Amino acid sequence: MNLVLPSVPSMPSRLSWSCVRLSCRACFRSVAFVVLVLMAVASRLAAAEPYIYLIERFSSNQVTIHFNTDANRTYSLQYLDSSKCTNGGVPCSSSQVPTGSWSNLWVAPRLPFPDHYVITDYRTNRMRLYRLKVTP
Amino acid sequence: MTRGGGIWAVVVWLTAGLPAAACDLCAIYSADNAREQRKAGLVLTASESFIPYRTVLFNDEKISGSDLDFNDSSITHIVPGYNFSRRFGVSLGLPVVYHNFKRTEVRYSLTSLPVVRTEQSSELGLGDVSLIARWTVFELAKMEYGFGVNILAGVKFPTGDTDRIADEVEQTRIFEALLPSGTPHDPLGHSISGVHQHDLSPGSGSYDGIFGLTARARWSRLFLNAQFQYYLRTEGESGFTYGDEIMASGGPGIYLLLHEHFTLNLQGIVSYDSMARDELDGRLSNRTGLTAWYLGPQVGLTVGERFSAVGGIDLPLRITANGLQNVPDYRVHASLVWRF
């Protein structure tokens, strides 16, 4: 879930160095490519992917789930009690990630500013998968 | 003193120019309590301050939205006072606090999922009572000019209800119990509203010091006054401490009407208000603390030698606030004074 971003500050210097040696057309293509990359990076930074940054045991029979939220987005903390991908069981994606019917555990209110939450859940099962769903 | 001199004596110290009528000192000295012709005897002041907190700031950026939290705050002070002499008097400030508000919060629990709750309601109650003494350290009054300085000092007592602060602190402690030990965290970091519980609380639970200085000058129909206040806060309910507060205001004015039985004046006032960050158990909250500049007109009226009134509005010039806070759209204040 973590984004690995290119080292943006190094790009302009690399670009200007290579433009010296390329034709104008090639240089234009390079500039356009870098602009597209920067736009993509900016869009990813502006709307970061939902990210559960910590799950830990709490008291004798609970866990806490920690996550941050962006402004103006609704976050749903969801869970799934089975991770087995079987033909007759939980459907999975090609990368073996369960895609079955996830249940909402808690929905964070849509706020006009970023925030963070800590949600508690009981350890009733041997295992439970959690994910964050964000809209829009 | 001549008859004309008597009129001037009434109007000379008509207004002390104290625009922030929500404060204890302002309520007491906002009208003509500090005027030159102060005689021994009872004085009764009623003052009102209305402040709509409907502008929401997040790290100084204005938040836009159609259904934001708000707090329309009204504080009415009833202030009986007694002047022992021209130079010394005391006043008792009895604030009645009314808040009409909407706030959304996430209520955390150690045993169940958090609950998102929106509370749209009102809060009415007696606030913290204050007892303030005035000492006129310098006074000069001539027909054409005058000058005076007052020193004010007092104590604010923990008479107001503090249930909301206790609830806010309880929520803080529950939330912090859910965090890994040693996690740095703002004491009010669990809040998702710019209207905090302590903003709505009528009382603080603390004994606070109140200190002030007022100065005024007049030349013919023109006058100028200024005042400075400092509120020294101590620890109150559940370990919560409001930040110390500094207020300063003042400006020039002119008497528009001078009649034997009534006077009318107009004044322009610049106000500065700085609230330090609140503390919980000695830890500062970066979701509190505010600095604001206001500018606005104030009108003063006297009728006879017993009645006076002041009213004005403060429009914000600049407000900076830490974290997420609702700040004033404007401030309206008015005072009525009757001398027995």
XYZ file of C-alpha atoms in Angstrom:
476
model
C 0.000 0.000 0.000
C 2.940 2.322 0.482
C 3.866 4.513 -2.457
C 7.457 4.443 -3.581
C 7.962 7.762 -5.255
C 10.816 8.786 -7.531
C 13.261 11.283 -6.204
C 11.563 14.341 -7.640
C 14.234 16.936 -6.766
C 16.836 15.103 -8.844
C 14.761 15.137 -12.018
C 15.170 18.716 -13.238
C 18.949 18.588 -13.040
C 19.028 15.248 -14.856
C 16.690 16.604 -17.516
C 18.651 19.761 -18.186
C 21.839 17.745 -18.478
C 20.379 15.372 -21.046
C 18.710 18.109 -23.082
C 22.058 19.428 -23.996
C 22.780 16.263 -25.905
C 19.364 15.517 -27.418
C 17.551 17.007 -30.348
C 14.740 19.487 -29.695
C 12.098 16.864 -30.422
C 13.624 14.356 -28.046
C 14.029 17.061 -25.466
C 10.332 17.984 -25.787
C 9.370 14.342 -25.291
C 11.539 14.176 -22.189
C 9.977 17.308 -20.780
C 6.480 16.009 -21.509
C 7.332 12.698 -19.852
C 8.654 14.378 -16.722
C 5.620 16.640 -16.547
C 3.341 13.611 -16.734
C 5.331 11.856 -14.023
C 5.163 14.902 -11.798
C 1.412 15.227 -12.364
C 0.951 11.577 -11.484
C 3.046 11.971 -8.352
C 1.135 15.093 -7.365
C -2.207 13.383 -7.807
C -1.052 10.439 -5.701
C 0.209 12.770 -3.004
C -3.008 14.783 -3.021
C -5.119 11.694 -2.451
C -3.019 9.149 -0.634
C -4.125 5.563 -0.647
C -5.888 4.410 2.500
C -3.368 2.983 4.884
C -3.700 1.093 8.144
C -0.453 1.951 9.849
C -0.779 -0.119 12.983
C -2.735 -3.055 14.356
C -1.860 -4.169 17.856
C -3.227 -6.147 20.740
C -5.212 -4.210 23.298
C -6.334 -5.477 26.711
C -6.951 -9.179 26.989
C -9.336 -9.698 24.102
C -9.173 -6.684 21.785
C -7.078 -5.135 19.048
C -6.690 -1.507 18.034
C -6.530 -0.457 14.391
C -4.886 2.888 13.613
C -5.268 4.895 10.421
C -5.110 8.447 9.099
C -7.687 10.113 6.873
C -7.563 12.784 4.187
C -9.955 15.692 3.956
C -13.288 15.295 2.198
C -13.158 11.528 1.883
C -15.203 8.845 3.582
C -13.266 5.940 5.081
C -14.779 2.568 5.861
C -12.838 0.150 8.006
C -13.846 -3.294 6.780
C -13.113 -6.855 7.876
C -13.198 -10.366 6.551
C -13.036 -13.424 8.762
C -11.691 -15.861 6.154
C -8.734 -15.507 3.883
C -8.907 -18.873 2.183
C -9.291 -18.651 -1.573
C -11.253 -21.629 -2.715
C -13.442 -22.325 -5.658
C -16.490 -22.710 -3.500
C -15.436 -20.319 -0.766
C -14.175 -16.780 -0.645
C -13.505 -15.385 -4.125
C -10.043 -13.971 -4.636
C -8.247 -11.803 -7.106
C -5.474 -13.074 -9.321
C -2.994 -12.008 -6.644
C -4.818 -14.170 -4.093
C -6.352 -11.226 -2.230
C -9.854 -12.028 -0.941
C -12.492 -10.089 -2.832
C -15.525 -11.500 -1.081
C -18.127 -9.624 0.862
C -16.262 -7.469 3.316
C -18.259 -6.124 6.257
C -18.076 -2.602 7.597
C -16.641 -2.419 11.075
C -16.684 1.367 11.356
C -17.159 4.347 9.059
C -15.188 7.522 9.682
C -17.156 10.710 9.044
C -16.247 12.733 5.987
C -14.493 15.799 7.334
C -13.108 18.889 5.595
C -9.705 18.331 7.207
C -7.335 15.389 7.780
C -7.550 13.378 10.975
C -6.622 10.049 12.500
C -8.557 7.337 14.273
C -8.018 4.408 16.584
C -10.691 1.747 16.356
C -11.068 -1.139 18.774
C -12.280 -4.584 17.828
C -12.741 -7.781 19.816
C -10.587 -10.799 19.052
C -13.471 -13.173 18.559
C -11.952 -15.169 15.726
C -8.615 -16.872 15.222
C -7.935 -14.419 12.427
C -9.509 -11.387 10.819
C -8.435 -9.346 7.803
C -8.878 -5.580 7.822
C -8.882 -3.099 4.982
C -9.718 0.547 4.474
C -12.129 1.515 1.753
C -12.164 5.149 0.738
C -14.601 7.130 -1.359
C -14.317 9.101 -3.500
C -18.532 73.299 39.997
C -20.615 75.243 37.523
C -23.648 73.764 35.820
C -21.682 73.421 32.595
C -18.923 71.772 34.493
C -21.419 69.267 35.838
C -22.376 68.274 32.336
C -18.763 67.775 31.396
C -18.208 65.783 34.504
C -20.920 63.428 33.344
C -19.534 63.040 29.876
C -15.834 63.142 30.510
C -15.429 59.487 31.392
C -18.504 58.250 29.675
C -16.967 55.200 28.154
C -13.970 53.250 29.116
C -13.807 51.807 25.624
C -13.842 48.193 26.581
C -15.219 46.346 23.596
C -14.795 42.728 24.595
C -17.820 42.630 26.830
C -17.513 38.886 27.325
C -14.733 39.581 29.777
C -15.260 40.343 33.395
C -13.501 43.682 33.504
C -15.254 44.921 30.409
C -18.615 44.163 31.882
C -17.866 46.231 34.907
C -16.133 49.173 33.344
C -17.591 49.265 29.871
C -19.949 52.122 30.585
C -19.518 55.018 32.911
C -18.378 53.260 36.045
C -14.946 54.737 35.629
C -16.029 58.264 34.904
C -14.762 61.159 36.860
C -17.915 61.963 38.762
C -17.849 58.708 40.647
C -19.609 59.098 43.949
C -19.771 56.730 46.825
C -22.683 54.373 46.468
C -24.173 51.482 44.573
C -23.819 50.953 40.855
C -25.618 48.274 38.866
C -24.390 47.241 35.442
C -25.958 44.845 32.965
C -23.904 43.958 29.933
C -24.384 41.637 27.012
C -21.873 40.123 24.648
C -22.947 38.132 21.613
C -20.353 36.308 19.523
C -21.216 33.906 16.696
C -18.400 31.398 16.254
C -19.257 30.209 12.763
C -15.944 30.599 10.972
C -13.940 27.377 11.096
C -10.167 27.508 10.782
C -7.836 24.552 10.386
C -4.237 25.653 10.829
C -5.318 29.160 9.803
C -7.009 27.946 6.626
C -10.711 28.665 6.399
C -12.834 25.532 6.091
C -15.792 25.757 3.735
C -18.928 23.683 3.994
C -22.665 23.829 4.290
C -23.162 22.039 7.577
C -20.244 23.051 9.735
C -20.223 23.118 13.504
C -21.038 26.433 15.160
C -21.449 28.101 18.514
C -23.496 31.248 19.014
C -22.324 32.508 22.368
C -24.169 34.964 24.563
C -22.850 36.084 27.921
C -24.875 38.433 30.098
C -23.141 39.980 33.077
C -25.087 41.351 36.017
C -22.635 43.421 37.996
C -23.554 45.039 41.295
C -20.812 47.327 42.497
C -20.071 49.661 45.336
C -17.832 52.695 45.268
C -16.410 53.413 48.689
C -14.949 56.674 47.434
C -13.989 58.377 44.200
C -10.820 56.369 44.108
C -11.815 52.928 45.359
C -14.618 50.543 44.533
C -15.447 46.864 44.160
C -17.690 44.961 41.788
C -19.140 41.494 41.713
C -19.531 39.987 38.245
C -22.291 37.411 37.820
C -22.170 35.976 34.301
C -25.063 34.105 32.755
C -23.749 32.000 29.909
C -25.847 30.823 26.983
C -24.504 28.818 24.051
C -26.524 27.686 21.064
C -24.336 25.229 19.223
C -23.821 22.257 16.963
C -20.802 20.034 17.287
C -19.827 16.612 16.002
C -17.590 14.335 17.972
C -16.249 10.816 17.957
C -16.911 9.360 21.375
C -14.351 6.723 22.211
C -14.802 3.793 24.540
C -12.467 1.174 25.945
C -15.023 -1.559 25.458
C -16.863 -0.776 22.247
C -16.533 0.874 18.876
C -16.402 4.664 18.789
C -19.652 6.467 18.134
C -19.992 9.508 15.897
C -22.414 11.887 17.565
C -23.719 15.267 16.476
C -25.071 17.386 19.290
C -27.221 20.371 18.387
C -28.388 21.951 21.576
C -28.061 24.869 23.940
C -26.308 25.364 27.225
C -27.462 27.840 29.876
C -25.893 28.378 33.243
C -24.132 30.585 35.713
C -20.515 31.130 34.803
C -17.567 31.837 37.042
C -18.247 34.714 39.415
C -15.578 37.387 39.706
C -14.785 39.941 42.391
C -12.806 42.924 41.151
C -11.421 45.967 42.905
C -10.704 49.338 41.291
C -8.177 51.876 42.423
C -7.885 55.222 40.690
C -4.182 55.918 40.895
C -4.266 59.225 39.048
C -7.004 61.661 38.225
C -6.935 65.114 36.719
C -10.131 66.857 35.638
C -10.383 70.357 34.257
C -13.085 72.007 32.222
C -11.236 71.651 28.936
C -9.221 68.529 29.548
C -8.811 65.561 31.819
C -6.713 62.479 32.390
C -7.041 59.402 34.564
C -5.599 55.981 35.235
C -7.261 53.041 37.003
C -5.737 49.815 38.203
C -7.981 46.793 38.477
C -7.369 43.492 40.173
C -9.533 40.606 41.182
C -10.250 36.932 41.421
C -12.478 34.671 39.383
C -14.050 31.881 41.392
C -14.922 28.371 40.136
C -18.691 28.728 40.449
C -19.720 27.649 36.964
C -20.632 24.140 35.926
C -17.682 22.149 34.545
C -19.283 18.888 33.431
C -18.289 19.473 29.819
C -14.626 19.895 30.702
C -14.734 16.711 32.768
C -16.251 14.876 29.806
C -13.635 16.261 27.421
C -10.808 15.180 29.692
C -12.355 11.740 30.118
C -12.475 11.329 26.325
C -8.843 12.398 26.104
C -7.806 9.776 28.627
C -9.775 7.025 26.904
C -8.259 7.898 23.528
C -4.762 8.005 24.943
C -5.290 4.601 26.530
C -5.825 3.224 23.021
C -2.486 4.575 21.800
C 0.787 2.716 22.167
C 2.533 3.912 25.284
C 4.819 6.845 24.696
C 3.056 7.986 21.545
C 3.308 11.779 21.328
C -0.205 13.072 21.084
C -2.099 16.315 21.434
C -4.324 16.297 24.528
C -7.283 17.321 22.358
C -6.225 15.337 19.296
C -9.294 13.124 19.468
C -11.584 16.055 18.752
C -13.033 16.435 15.249
C -14.872 19.691 15.971
C -13.773 23.296 16.151
C -16.251 23.705 18.987
C -14.610 21.991 21.915
C -16.340 20.970 25.096
C -14.309 23.485 27.079
C -15.549 26.222 24.716
C -19.093 25.466 25.868
C -18.407 25.035 29.555
C -19.910 27.800 31.707
C -17.245 27.284 34.349
C -13.535 26.554 34.442
C -13.150 24.962 37.846
C -10.208 27.230 38.566
C -9.369 30.256 40.670
C -7.994 32.787 38.201
C -6.303 36.130 38.650
C -7.625 39.184 36.820
C -5.478 42.258 36.314
C -6.191 45.408 34.371
C -5.164 48.942 33.626
C -7.317 51.622 32.066
C -6.227 55.066 30.937
C -8.305 57.876 29.497
C -7.750 61.377 28.275
C -10.040 64.161 27.075
C -9.530 67.458 25.367
C -12.641 69.483 24.615
C -15.035 67.187 22.708
C -12.347 64.688 21.824
C -11.324 61.795 24.001
C -9.022 58.827 23.878
C -8.974 55.789 26.072
C -7.200 52.471 26.316
C -7.322 49.440 28.487
C -5.220 46.383 29.121
C -6.270 43.149 30.772
C -4.449 40.018 31.778
C -6.120 36.800 32.899
C -3.858 34.484 34.830
C -5.326 30.987 34.619
C -4.691 28.191 37.053
C -5.450 24.490 36.883
C -9.153 23.750 37.010
C -11.505 20.862 36.391
C -9.847 17.464 35.880
C -6.393 18.937 35.370
C -7.492 21.202 32.533
C -6.001 24.706 32.442
C -7.228 27.406 30.121
C -4.458 29.414 28.511
C -3.672 32.845 29.911
C -5.335 35.660 28.034
C -4.232 39.174 27.159
C -6.629 41.812 25.898
C -5.872 45.349 24.870
C -8.105 47.879 23.228
C -8.595 51.559 22.773
C -9.176 54.352 20.367
C -10.275 57.919 19.819
C -13.792 59.270 20.192
C -15.820 62.408 19.937
C -18.880 63.728 21.721
C -21.442 64.304 19.007
C -24.175 65.701 21.215
C -23.807 67.609 24.434
C -27.087 68.469 26.046
C -27.762 69.392 29.617
C -29.628 66.143 30.225
C -28.036 63.743 27.774
C -24.890 63.165 25.765
C -23.989 61.023 22.800
C -20.529 60.012 21.688
C -18.937 57.903 18.985
C -15.675 56.060 19.269
C -13.508 53.906 17.039
C -11.888 51.003 18.824
C -9.078 48.670 17.893
C -8.918 45.481 19.958
C -6.284 42.822 20.401
C -7.010 39.474 22.003
C -4.465 36.736 22.535
C -5.291 33.431 24.201
C -2.446 31.090 25.012
C -2.757 27.363 24.411
C -4.722 25.351 26.943
C -3.068 22.641 28.990
C -4.097 19.254 30.230
C -1.976 17.699 32.937
C 0.764 20.146 32.039
C 0.753 19.312 28.319
C -0.050 22.095 25.850
C -2.702 21.519 23.220
C -1.849 22.722 19.732
C -5.545 22.719 18.937
C -6.085 25.749 21.136
C -4.701 29.269 21.292
C -5.781 32.209 19.234
C -4.732 35.734 18.343
C -7.219 38.225 16.937
C -7.385 41.870 15.908
C -10.691 43.696 15.679
C -11.877 47.126 14.624
C -15.261 48.645 15.198
C -17.400 51.564 16.262
C -18.888 52.108 19.691
C -21.669 54.506 20.649
C -22.129 55.875 24.139
C -25.111 57.581 25.692
C -25.773 59.205 29.054
C -29.117 60.375 30.350
C -29.042 62.515 33.450
C -26.453 61.677 36.004
C -27.562 58.143 36.775
C -28.004 56.293 33.519
C -25.583 55.475 30.778
C -25.369 52.969 27.948
C -22.732 51.760 25.518
C -23.028 49.574 22.445
C -20.684 48.527 19.696
C -19.515 45.920 17.256
C -16.071 44.463 16.617
C -15.230 43.262 13.144
C -12.253 40.928 12.820
C -9.274 42.319 10.961
C -7.145 39.224 11.363
C -7.498 35.994 13.298
C -4.920 33.275 13.622
C -5.739 30.072 15.465
C -3.913 26.829 16.173
C -5.303 23.550 14.899
C -9.023 23.225 14.346
C -11.096 25.986 15.931
C -14.255 27.976 15.422
C -13.460 31.693 15.621
C -15.695 34.784 15.874
C -17.464 36.121 12.809
C -17.898 39.371 14.750
C -18.585 40.540 18.299
C -21.513 42.633 19.499
C -21.504 44.192 22.943
C -23.726 46.496 24.950
C -23.941 47.734 28.523
C -26.466 49.549 30.672
C -25.444 51.253 33.912
C -27.576 52.724 36.670
C -26.090 54.644 39.551
C -28.141 54.710 42.746
